[in-house]
Amino acid sequence: IIQVSYGYGLFTGGLGLHYGAERIGATVLPTSIGNTKRQIELMQDLRVTAIACTPSYLLHMGEVAEKMGVSIKNDTLLRKAIVGAEPWSEQMRSRIRESLGVDAYDIYGTSELSGPLFCECECKQGFHVWSDLIYPEILDPDSQEPLPPGERGELVVTMLQKDALPIIRYRTGDITAIKDDPCPCGRTHPRLERLSGRVDDMLIIRGINVFPSQIEHALLGIPEVAEHFMIEVDRKGALDDMLVRVELAREAFSDKISDLMRIRQHVEKVLKSSLNVQVSVELTEPGTLPRFEGKAKRVIDKRLI
Ligand SMILES: [Zn+2]
């Protein structure tokens, strides 16, 4: 029984997962996004075992469930999740497993091509590409020339079996690499590495390339803070200035200024060493930063205005 908590409608995640799940004989609960309390009640009442949604929404559901006195790990049958539509890290996968008891698989797709396209197998070592349907290429973002397997660049997709709308070398804007070594699961199709960002969410801060996924990755290694964050980029004089707002973990919340100062300095130090650029950090109370039910929009770039 799979709960599809991706948006239905023009975003193809909802209907794409819906039809795919029906094809393998699963029962589909089409909850779409929003009304999180009802989603959790339905998950319990209808004994849902799998879910499809964004990783940030899955963690948000865990928080809402906790407030309702429901533990997703102990009080529901949810065990598998197909999560995607935004970049996420191995640390987030561990956090989902530990806090919710859910085994999460990454999925990739674009509405322009055909909705959901590639998914991880049980080995979780990259997305399997169905080569009879899709011809993937990786282009060097600067020269636009194709790159060999193992090198990262922009994913460009040609659909091989479209009936009415030919799509040839569609530029996804997503950054990945092709892996051509065999997967331990035995499937022989090529694979794609998990996404490391988009060509267009890459921030250039004082000449240094920064991906929001790097910040997520760094924050998940710090137990005093939660996984929710916002990035604000502005210009102080001629220099780019990056502020990262981070939520404190509930356990680390304190009235003592000295505790908060220490955590803030620690987070700044970790981010500086992981991004190679100076970052200001602002800590916020647990539960105060925006939660995203669709794709997370974590960057406010005031430099563009
Ligand atoms: Zn495999």
mmCIF file of C-alpha atoms and ligand atoms in Angstrom:
data_model
loop_
_atom_site.group_PDB
_atom_site.id
_atom_site.type_symbol
_atom_site.label_atom_id
_atom_site.label_comp_id
_atom_site.label_asym_id
_atom_site.label_seq_id
_atom_site.Cartn_x
_atom_site.Cartn_y
_atom_site.Cartn_z
ATOM 1 C CA ILE A 1 0.000 0.000 0.000
ATOM 2 C CA ILE A 2 1.714 3.148 -1.203
ATOM 3 C CA GLN A 3 0.773 6.661 -0.184
ATOM 4 C CA VAL A 4 1.585 9.121 -2.968
ATOM 5 C CA SER A 5 2.270 12.448 -1.280
ATOM 6 C CA TYR A 6 3.701 14.151 -4.331
ATOM 7 C CA GLY A 7 1.553 16.834 -5.930
ATOM 8 C CA TYR A 8 -1.006 15.578 -8.438
ATOM 9 C CA GLY A 9 -1.746 17.728 -11.464
ATOM 10 C CA LEU A 10 0.810 19.293 -13.765
ATOM 11 C CA PHE A 11 3.729 18.248 -11.541
ATOM 12 C CA THR A 12 4.193 14.692 -12.793
ATOM 13 C CA GLY A 13 5.506 13.186 -9.548
ATOM 14 C CA GLY A 14 2.007 12.417 -8.254
ATOM 15 C CA LEU A 15 0.436 10.784 -11.302
ATOM 16 C CA GLY A 16 3.769 9.273 -12.390
ATOM 17 C CA LEU A 17 4.217 7.381 -9.116
ATOM 18 C CA HIS A 18 0.483 6.596 -9.048
ATOM 19 C CA TYR A 19 0.481 4.822 -12.422
ATOM 20 C CA GLY A 20 3.830 3.137 -11.716
ATOM 21 C CA ALA A 21 2.587 1.749 -8.391
ATOM 22 C CA GLU A 22 -0.642 0.489 -9.998
ATOM 23 C CA ARG A 23 1.406 -1.211 -12.717
ATOM 24 C CA ILE A 24 3.199 -3.361 -10.133
ATOM 25 C CA GLY A 25 -0.090 -4.219 -8.435
ATOM 26 C CA ALA A 26 0.202 -1.948 -5.401
ATOM 27 C CA THR A 27 -2.775 -0.256 -3.789
ATOM 28 C CA VAL A 28 -2.393 3.508 -4.131
ATOM 29 C CA LEU A 29 -3.503 6.082 -1.595
ATOM 30 C CA PRO A 30 -3.509 9.363 -3.593
ATOM 31 C CA THR A 31 -3.148 11.890 -0.765
ATOM 32 C CA SER A 32 -1.141 14.446 -2.805
ATOM 33 C CA ILE A 33 0.561 17.171 -0.758
ATOM 34 C CA GLY A 34 -0.717 19.171 2.205
ATOM 35 C CA ASN A 35 -3.021 18.490 5.172
ATOM 36 C CA THR A 36 -0.249 16.625 6.932
ATOM 37 C CA LYS A 37 -2.284 15.534 9.979
ATOM 38 C CA ARG A 38 -4.816 13.808 7.755
ATOM 39 C CA GLN A 39 -1.946 12.174 5.830
ATOM 40 C CA ILE A 40 -0.690 10.643 9.075
ATOM 41 C CA GLU A 41 -4.171 9.493 10.140
ATOM 42 C CA LEU A 42 -4.684 7.849 6.737
ATOM 43 C CA MET A 43 -1.239 6.259 6.954
ATOM 44 C CA GLN A 44 -2.269 4.605 10.220
ATOM 45 C CA ASP A 45 -5.878 3.755 9.337
ATOM 46 C CA LEU A 46 -5.140 2.246 5.923
ATOM 47 C CA ARG A 47 -1.946 0.490 7.048
ATOM 48 C CA VAL A 48 0.322 2.194 4.519
ATOM 49 C CA THR A 49 3.671 0.422 4.013
ATOM 50 C CA ALA A 50 5.394 2.739 1.497
ATOM 51 C CA ILE A 51 5.339 6.424 0.646
ATOM 52 C CA ALA A 52 6.453 8.637 -2.235
ATOM 53 C CA CYS A 53 7.203 12.297 -1.445
ATOM 54 C CA THR A 54 10.054 14.781 -1.124
ATOM 55 C CA PRO A 55 12.653 13.976 1.568
ATOM 56 C CA SER A 56 12.019 17.276 3.352
ATOM 57 C CA TYR A 57 8.280 16.569 3.473
ATOM 58 C CA LEU A 58 8.909 13.092 4.867
ATOM 59 C CA LEU A 59 10.925 14.562 7.746
ATOM 60 C CA HIS A 60 8.239 17.223 8.225
ATOM 61 C CA MET A 61 5.632 14.450 8.503
ATOM 62 C CA GLY A 62 7.769 12.873 11.218
ATOM 63 C CA GLU A 63 7.678 16.129 13.191
ATOM 64 C CA VAL A 64 3.926 16.624 12.765
ATOM 65 C CA ALA A 65 3.320 13.002 13.773
ATOM 66 C CA GLU A 66 5.393 13.519 16.910
ATOM 67 C CA LYS A 67 3.214 16.504 17.879
ATOM 68 C CA MET A 68 0.146 14.292 17.378
ATOM 69 C CA GLY A 69 1.676 11.716 19.727
ATOM 70 C CA VAL A 70 2.315 9.295 16.847
ATOM 71 C CA SER A 71 5.685 7.666 16.217
ATOM 72 C CA ILE A 72 6.030 6.788 12.526
ATOM 73 C CA LYS A 73 8.613 4.206 13.537
ATOM 74 C CA ASN A 74 6.510 2.441 16.180
ATOM 75 C CA ASP A 75 2.883 3.306 15.441
ATOM 76 C CA THR A 76 2.694 2.866 11.651
ATOM 77 C CA LEU A 77 3.622 0.136 9.160
ATOM 78 C CA LEU A 78 5.553 2.594 6.953
ATOM 79 C CA ARG A 79 8.877 0.979 5.994
ATOM 80 C CA LYS A 80 9.872 2.164 2.505
ATOM 81 C CA ALA A 81 10.006 5.575 0.866
ATOM 82 C CA ILE A 82 10.666 6.669 -2.703
ATOM 83 C CA VAL A 83 11.849 10.215 -2.261
ATOM 84 C CA GLY A 84 13.119 12.772 -4.743
ATOM 85 C CA ALA A 85 12.320 16.032 -6.580
ATOM 86 C CA GLU A 86 15.039 17.816 -4.610
ATOM 87 C CA PRO A 87 18.692 17.024 -3.901
ATOM 88 C CA TRP A 88 19.306 15.107 -0.671
ATOM 89 C CA SER A 89 22.266 13.413 0.961
ATOM 90 C CA GLU A 90 23.329 10.074 2.431
ATOM 91 C CA GLN A 91 23.183 11.710 5.873
ATOM 92 C CA MET A 92 19.526 12.529 5.272
ATOM 93 C CA ARG A 93 18.970 8.895 4.289
ATOM 94 C CA SER A 94 20.454 7.804 7.641
ATOM 95 C CA ARG A 95 18.380 10.363 9.503
ATOM 96 C CA ILE A 96 15.186 9.113 7.823
ATOM 97 C CA ARG A 97 16.125 5.531 8.720
ATOM 98 C CA GLU A 98 16.983 6.322 12.330
ATOM 99 C CA SER A 99 14.191 8.750 13.208
ATOM 100 C CA LEU A 100 11.347 7.227 11.165
ATOM 101 C CA GLY A 101 12.456 3.610 10.693
ATOM 102 C CA VAL A 102 12.018 4.083 6.940
ATOM 103 C CA ASP A 103 14.296 2.789 4.174
ATOM 104 C CA ALA A 104 14.524 5.628 1.612
ATOM 105 C CA TYR A 105 15.271 5.255 -2.122
ATOM 106 C CA ASP A 106 16.161 8.137 -4.390
ATOM 107 C CA ILE A 107 14.198 8.770 -7.583
ATOM 108 C CA TYR A 108 14.782 11.175 -10.436
ATOM 109 C CA GLY A 109 12.457 12.586 -13.031
ATOM 110 C CA THR A 110 11.420 15.698 -14.878
ATOM 111 C CA SER A 111 7.927 16.729 -15.883
ATOM 112 C CA GLU A 112 9.190 17.776 -19.322
ATOM 113 C CA LEU A 113 10.435 14.289 -20.249
ATOM 114 C CA SER A 114 7.949 11.815 -18.775
ATOM 115 C CA GLY A 115 7.690 12.330 -15.026
ATOM 116 C CA PRO A 116 9.607 9.804 -12.902
ATOM 117 C CA LEU A 117 12.539 8.434 -14.948
ATOM 118 C CA PHE A 118 15.208 6.688 -12.887
ATOM 119 C CA CYS A 119 15.195 5.069 -9.439
ATOM 120 C CA GLU A 120 17.743 3.392 -7.215
ATOM 121 C CA CYS A 121 17.733 -0.386 -6.807
ATOM 122 C CA GLU A 122 18.161 -2.162 -3.467
ATOM 123 C CA CYS A 123 21.951 -1.542 -3.642
ATOM 124 C CA LYS A 124 21.429 2.256 -3.588
ATOM 125 C CA GLN A 125 24.468 2.892 -5.764
ATOM 126 C CA GLY A 126 23.041 5.316 -8.286
ATOM 127 C CA PHE A 127 19.955 5.513 -10.486
ATOM 128 C CA HIS A 128 19.435 2.746 -13.037
ATOM 129 C CA VAL A 129 18.860 4.157 -16.509
ATOM 130 C CA TRP A 130 16.478 2.189 -18.752
ATOM 131 C CA SER A 131 18.610 2.409 -21.895
ATOM 132 C CA ASP A 132 15.850 1.196 -24.205
ATOM 133 C CA LEU A 133 13.792 4.263 -23.232
ATOM 134 C CA ILE A 134 16.409 6.904 -22.546
ATOM 135 C CA TYR A 135 19.762 7.917 -23.983
ATOM 136 C CA PRO A 136 21.646 9.988 -21.379
ATOM 137 C CA GLU A 137 24.702 12.165 -22.016
ATOM 138 C CA ILE A 138 26.772 14.288 -19.661
ATOM 139 C CA LEU A 139 27.981 17.611 -21.051
ATOM 140 C CA ASP A 140 30.818 19.762 -19.822
ATOM 141 C CA PRO A 141 29.036 22.904 -18.543
ATOM 142 C CA ASP A 142 31.691 25.165 -20.095
ATOM 143 C CA SER A 143 32.580 23.558 -23.426
ATOM 144 C CA GLN A 144 29.176 21.813 -23.946
ATOM 145 C CA GLU A 145 31.128 18.746 -25.118
ATOM 146 C CA PRO A 146 30.136 15.214 -23.961
ATOM 147 C CA LEU A 147 32.131 13.917 -20.972
ATOM 148 C CA PRO A 148 33.272 10.308 -20.423
ATOM 149 C CA PRO A 149 31.753 8.088 -17.677
ATOM 150 C CA GLY A 150 32.737 9.158 -14.176
ATOM 151 C CA GLU A 151 33.017 12.869 -14.951
ATOM 152 C CA ARG A 152 30.404 15.245 -13.633
ATOM 153 C CA GLY A 153 28.486 17.630 -15.821
ATOM 154 C CA GLU A 154 24.996 18.533 -16.972
ATOM 155 C CA LEU A 155 22.617 15.643 -17.666
ATOM 156 C CA VAL A 156 21.200 15.803 -21.189
ATOM 157 C CA VAL A 157 18.476 13.327 -22.125
ATOM 158 C CA THR A 158 17.177 11.985 -25.421
ATOM 159 C CA MET A 159 13.916 10.041 -25.188
ATOM 160 C CA LEU A 160 13.935 7.019 -27.500
ATOM 161 C CA GLN A 161 10.280 5.990 -27.436
ATOM 162 C CA LYS A 162 8.217 9.163 -27.378
ATOM 163 C CA ASP A 163 5.220 8.882 -29.700
ATOM 164 C CA ALA A 164 4.024 12.419 -30.288
ATOM 165 C CA LEU A 165 6.663 14.762 -28.912
ATOM 166 C CA PRO A 166 10.262 14.024 -29.900
ATOM 167 C CA ILE A 167 12.713 15.128 -27.226
ATOM 168 C CA ILE A 168 16.304 15.215 -28.378
ATOM 169 C CA ARG A 169 19.165 16.245 -26.093
ATOM 170 C CA TYR A 170 16.961 17.930 -23.496
ATOM 171 C CA ARG A 171 19.133 19.883 -21.050
ATOM 172 C CA THR A 172 17.972 19.086 -17.537
ATOM 173 C CA GLY A 173 20.207 21.558 -15.689
ATOM 174 C CA ASP A 174 20.994 18.749 -13.216
ATOM 175 C CA ILE A 175 24.561 17.777 -12.394
ATOM 176 C CA THR A 176 25.561 14.115 -12.268
ATOM 177 C CA ALA A 177 27.923 11.558 -13.847
ATOM 178 C CA ILE A 178 27.361 8.289 -15.732
ATOM 179 C CA LYS A 179 28.607 5.112 -14.024
ATOM 180 C CA ASP A 180 29.227 2.256 -16.429
ATOM 181 C CA ASP A 181 30.559 -0.387 -14.018
ATOM 182 C CA PRO A 182 28.108 -3.234 -13.281
ATOM 183 C CA CYS A 183 25.773 -2.802 -10.316
ATOM 184 C CA PRO A 184 25.995 -5.461 -7.556
ATOM 185 C CA CYS A 185 22.264 -6.123 -8.142
ATOM 186 C CA GLY A 186 23.139 -7.666 -11.523
ATOM 187 C CA ARG A 187 21.369 -5.153 -13.767
ATOM 188 C CA THR A 188 23.571 -4.156 -16.685
ATOM 189 C CA HIS A 189 22.090 -0.785 -17.664
ATOM 190 C CA PRO A 190 24.287 2.256 -17.007
ATOM 191 C CA ARG A 191 23.657 4.188 -13.829
ATOM 192 C CA LEU A 192 23.728 7.854 -12.893
ATOM 193 C CA GLU A 193 25.346 9.162 -9.734
ATOM 194 C CA ARG A 194 23.041 10.808 -7.234
ATOM 195 C CA LEU A 195 22.566 14.463 -8.132
ATOM 196 C CA SER A 196 25.026 16.929 -6.709
ATOM 197 C CA GLY A 197 23.012 20.034 -7.508
ATOM 198 C CA ARG A 198 21.616 21.962 -10.402
ATOM 199 C CA VAL A 199 23.472 24.066 -12.873
ATOM 200 C CA ASP A 200 21.240 26.900 -11.713
ATOM 201 C CA ASP A 201 21.186 26.452 -7.909
ATOM 202 C CA MET A 202 24.912 26.692 -7.729
ATOM 203 C CA LEU A 203 25.719 29.861 -5.824
ATOM 204 C CA ILE A 204 28.927 31.679 -6.492
ATOM 205 C CA ILE A 205 30.012 33.301 -3.242
ATOM 206 C CA ARG A 206 33.106 35.444 -3.520
ATOM 207 C CA GLY A 207 34.133 33.419 -6.546
ATOM 208 C CA ILE A 208 33.613 30.066 -4.858
ATOM 209 C CA ASN A 209 31.012 27.599 -6.076
ATOM 210 C CA VAL A 210 28.601 26.627 -3.313
ATOM 211 C CA PHE A 211 25.792 24.083 -3.549
ATOM 212 C CA PRO A 212 22.965 24.173 -0.975
ATOM 213 C CA SER A 213 23.361 20.370 -0.783
ATOM 214 C CA GLN A 214 26.859 20.892 0.676
ATOM 215 C CA ILE A 215 25.341 22.983 3.467
ATOM 216 C CA GLU A 216 22.725 20.321 4.145
ATOM 217 C CA HIS A 217 25.465 17.708 4.185
ATOM 218 C CA ALA A 218 27.534 19.713 6.688
ATOM 219 C CA LEU A 219 24.587 20.514 8.973
ATOM 220 C CA LEU A 220 23.507 16.888 9.206
ATOM 221 C CA GLY A 221 26.856 16.126 10.811
ATOM 222 C CA ILE A 222 26.158 18.556 13.688
ATOM 223 C CA PRO A 223 23.856 17.043 16.336
ATOM 224 C CA GLU A 224 22.993 20.430 17.936
ATOM 225 C CA VAL A 225 21.114 21.634 14.844
ATOM 226 C CA ALA A 226 18.147 20.338 12.844
ATOM 227 C CA GLU A 227 18.124 19.724 9.082
ATOM 228 C CA HIS A 228 16.038 22.814 8.273
ATOM 229 C CA PHE A 229 17.957 25.787 6.952
ATOM 230 C CA MET A 230 17.648 28.882 4.774
ATOM 231 C CA ILE A 231 20.412 30.631 2.873
ATOM 232 C CA GLU A 232 20.383 34.366 2.343
ATOM 233 C CA VAL A 233 22.920 35.886 0.014
ATOM 234 C CA ASP A 234 23.441 39.619 -0.141
ATOM 235 C CA ARG A 235 26.175 42.042 -0.937
ATOM 236 C CA LYS A 236 27.987 44.008 1.739
ATOM 237 C CA GLY A 237 29.706 46.711 -0.240
ATOM 238 C CA ALA A 238 31.231 44.805 -3.125
ATOM 239 C CA LEU A 239 31.565 41.531 -1.251
ATOM 240 C CA ASP A 240 29.088 38.702 -1.268
ATOM 241 C CA ASP A 241 27.774 37.903 2.173
ATOM 242 C CA MET A 242 26.153 34.579 2.961
ATOM 243 C CA LEU A 243 23.925 34.102 5.973
ATOM 244 C CA VAL A 244 22.722 30.622 6.861
ATOM 245 C CA ARG A 245 19.738 30.411 9.206
ATOM 246 C CA VAL A 246 19.722 27.109 11.025
ATOM 247 C CA GLU A 247 17.219 25.635 13.434
ATOM 248 C CA LEU A 248 18.474 24.388 16.762
ATOM 249 C CA ALA A 249 17.717 20.777 17.570
ATOM 250 C CA ARG A 250 15.131 20.515 20.366
ATOM 251 C CA GLU A 251 17.682 18.894 22.704
ATOM 252 C CA ALA A 252 20.193 21.714 22.159
ATOM 253 C CA PHE A 253 17.755 24.564 22.797
ATOM 254 C CA SER A 254 19.032 26.650 25.706
ATOM 255 C CA ASP A 255 18.450 29.960 27.497
ATOM 256 C CA LYS A 256 22.151 30.427 28.036
ATOM 257 C CA ILE A 257 23.712 32.916 25.644
ATOM 258 C CA SER A 258 27.098 31.243 26.089
ATOM 259 C CA ASP A 259 25.728 27.861 24.920
ATOM 260 C CA LEU A 260 24.149 29.439 21.855
ATOM 261 C CA MET A 261 27.311 31.396 21.035
ATOM 262 C CA ARG A 262 29.340 28.219 21.238
ATOM 263 C CA ILE A 263 26.977 26.320 18.909
ATOM 264 C CA ARG A 264 26.849 29.218 16.453
ATOM 265 C CA GLN A 265 30.633 29.465 16.289
ATOM 266 C CA HIS A 266 30.912 25.722 15.849
ATOM 267 C CA VAL A 267 28.418 25.723 12.942
ATOM 268 C CA GLU A 268 30.253 28.649 11.321
ATOM 269 C CA LYS A 269 33.531 26.792 11.603
ATOM 270 C CA VAL A 270 32.129 23.573 10.117
ATOM 271 C CA LEU A 271 30.503 25.449 7.212
ATOM 272 C CA LYS A 272 33.663 27.466 6.549
ATOM 273 C CA SER A 273 35.790 24.354 6.332
ATOM 274 C CA SER A 274 33.295 22.470 4.177
ATOM 275 C CA LEU A 275 32.469 25.323 1.755
ATOM 276 C CA ASN A 276 35.793 27.111 1.812
ATOM 277 C CA VAL A 277 34.026 30.441 2.231
ATOM 278 C CA GLN A 278 33.168 32.625 5.234
ATOM 279 C CA VAL A 279 29.561 32.131 6.360
ATOM 280 C CA SER A 280 27.535 33.946 9.020
ATOM 281 C CA VAL A 281 25.185 31.729 10.975
ATOM 282 C CA GLU A 282 21.986 32.683 12.740
ATOM 283 C CA LEU A 283 20.389 30.113 15.046
ATOM 284 C CA THR A 284 16.606 30.019 15.251
ATOM 285 C CA GLU A 285 14.221 28.284 17.641
ATOM 286 C CA PRO A 286 13.074 24.760 16.752
ATOM 287 C CA GLY A 287 10.099 24.774 14.363
ATOM 288 C CA THR A 288 10.487 28.371 13.122
ATOM 289 C CA LEU A 289 11.934 27.996 9.619
ATOM 290 C CA PRO A 290 9.615 27.303 6.664
ATOM 291 C CA ARG A 291 8.778 23.678 5.831
ATOM 292 C CA PHE A 292 8.329 22.776 2.189
ATOM 293 C CA GLU A 293 5.652 20.434 0.943
ATOM 294 C CA GLY A 294 6.881 20.587 -2.646
ATOM 295 C CA LYS A 295 10.406 21.381 -3.737
ATOM 296 C CA ALA A 296 12.392 23.118 -1.012
ATOM 297 C CA LYS A 297 13.250 26.739 -1.833
ATOM 298 C CA ARG A 298 16.058 27.432 0.574
ATOM 299 C CA VAL A 299 17.963 30.203 -1.172
ATOM 300 C CA ILE A 300 17.104 33.889 -1.053
ATOM 301 C CA ASP A 301 19.549 35.641 -3.334
ATOM 302 C CA LYS A 302 19.137 39.368 -2.819
ATOM 303 C CA ARG A 303 21.996 40.053 -5.187
ATOM 304 C CA LEU A 304 19.693 39.462 -8.138
ATOM 305 C CA ILE A 305 17.398 42.363 -7.283
HETATM 306 ZN ZN ZN B 1 21.366 -2.081 -9.097
#
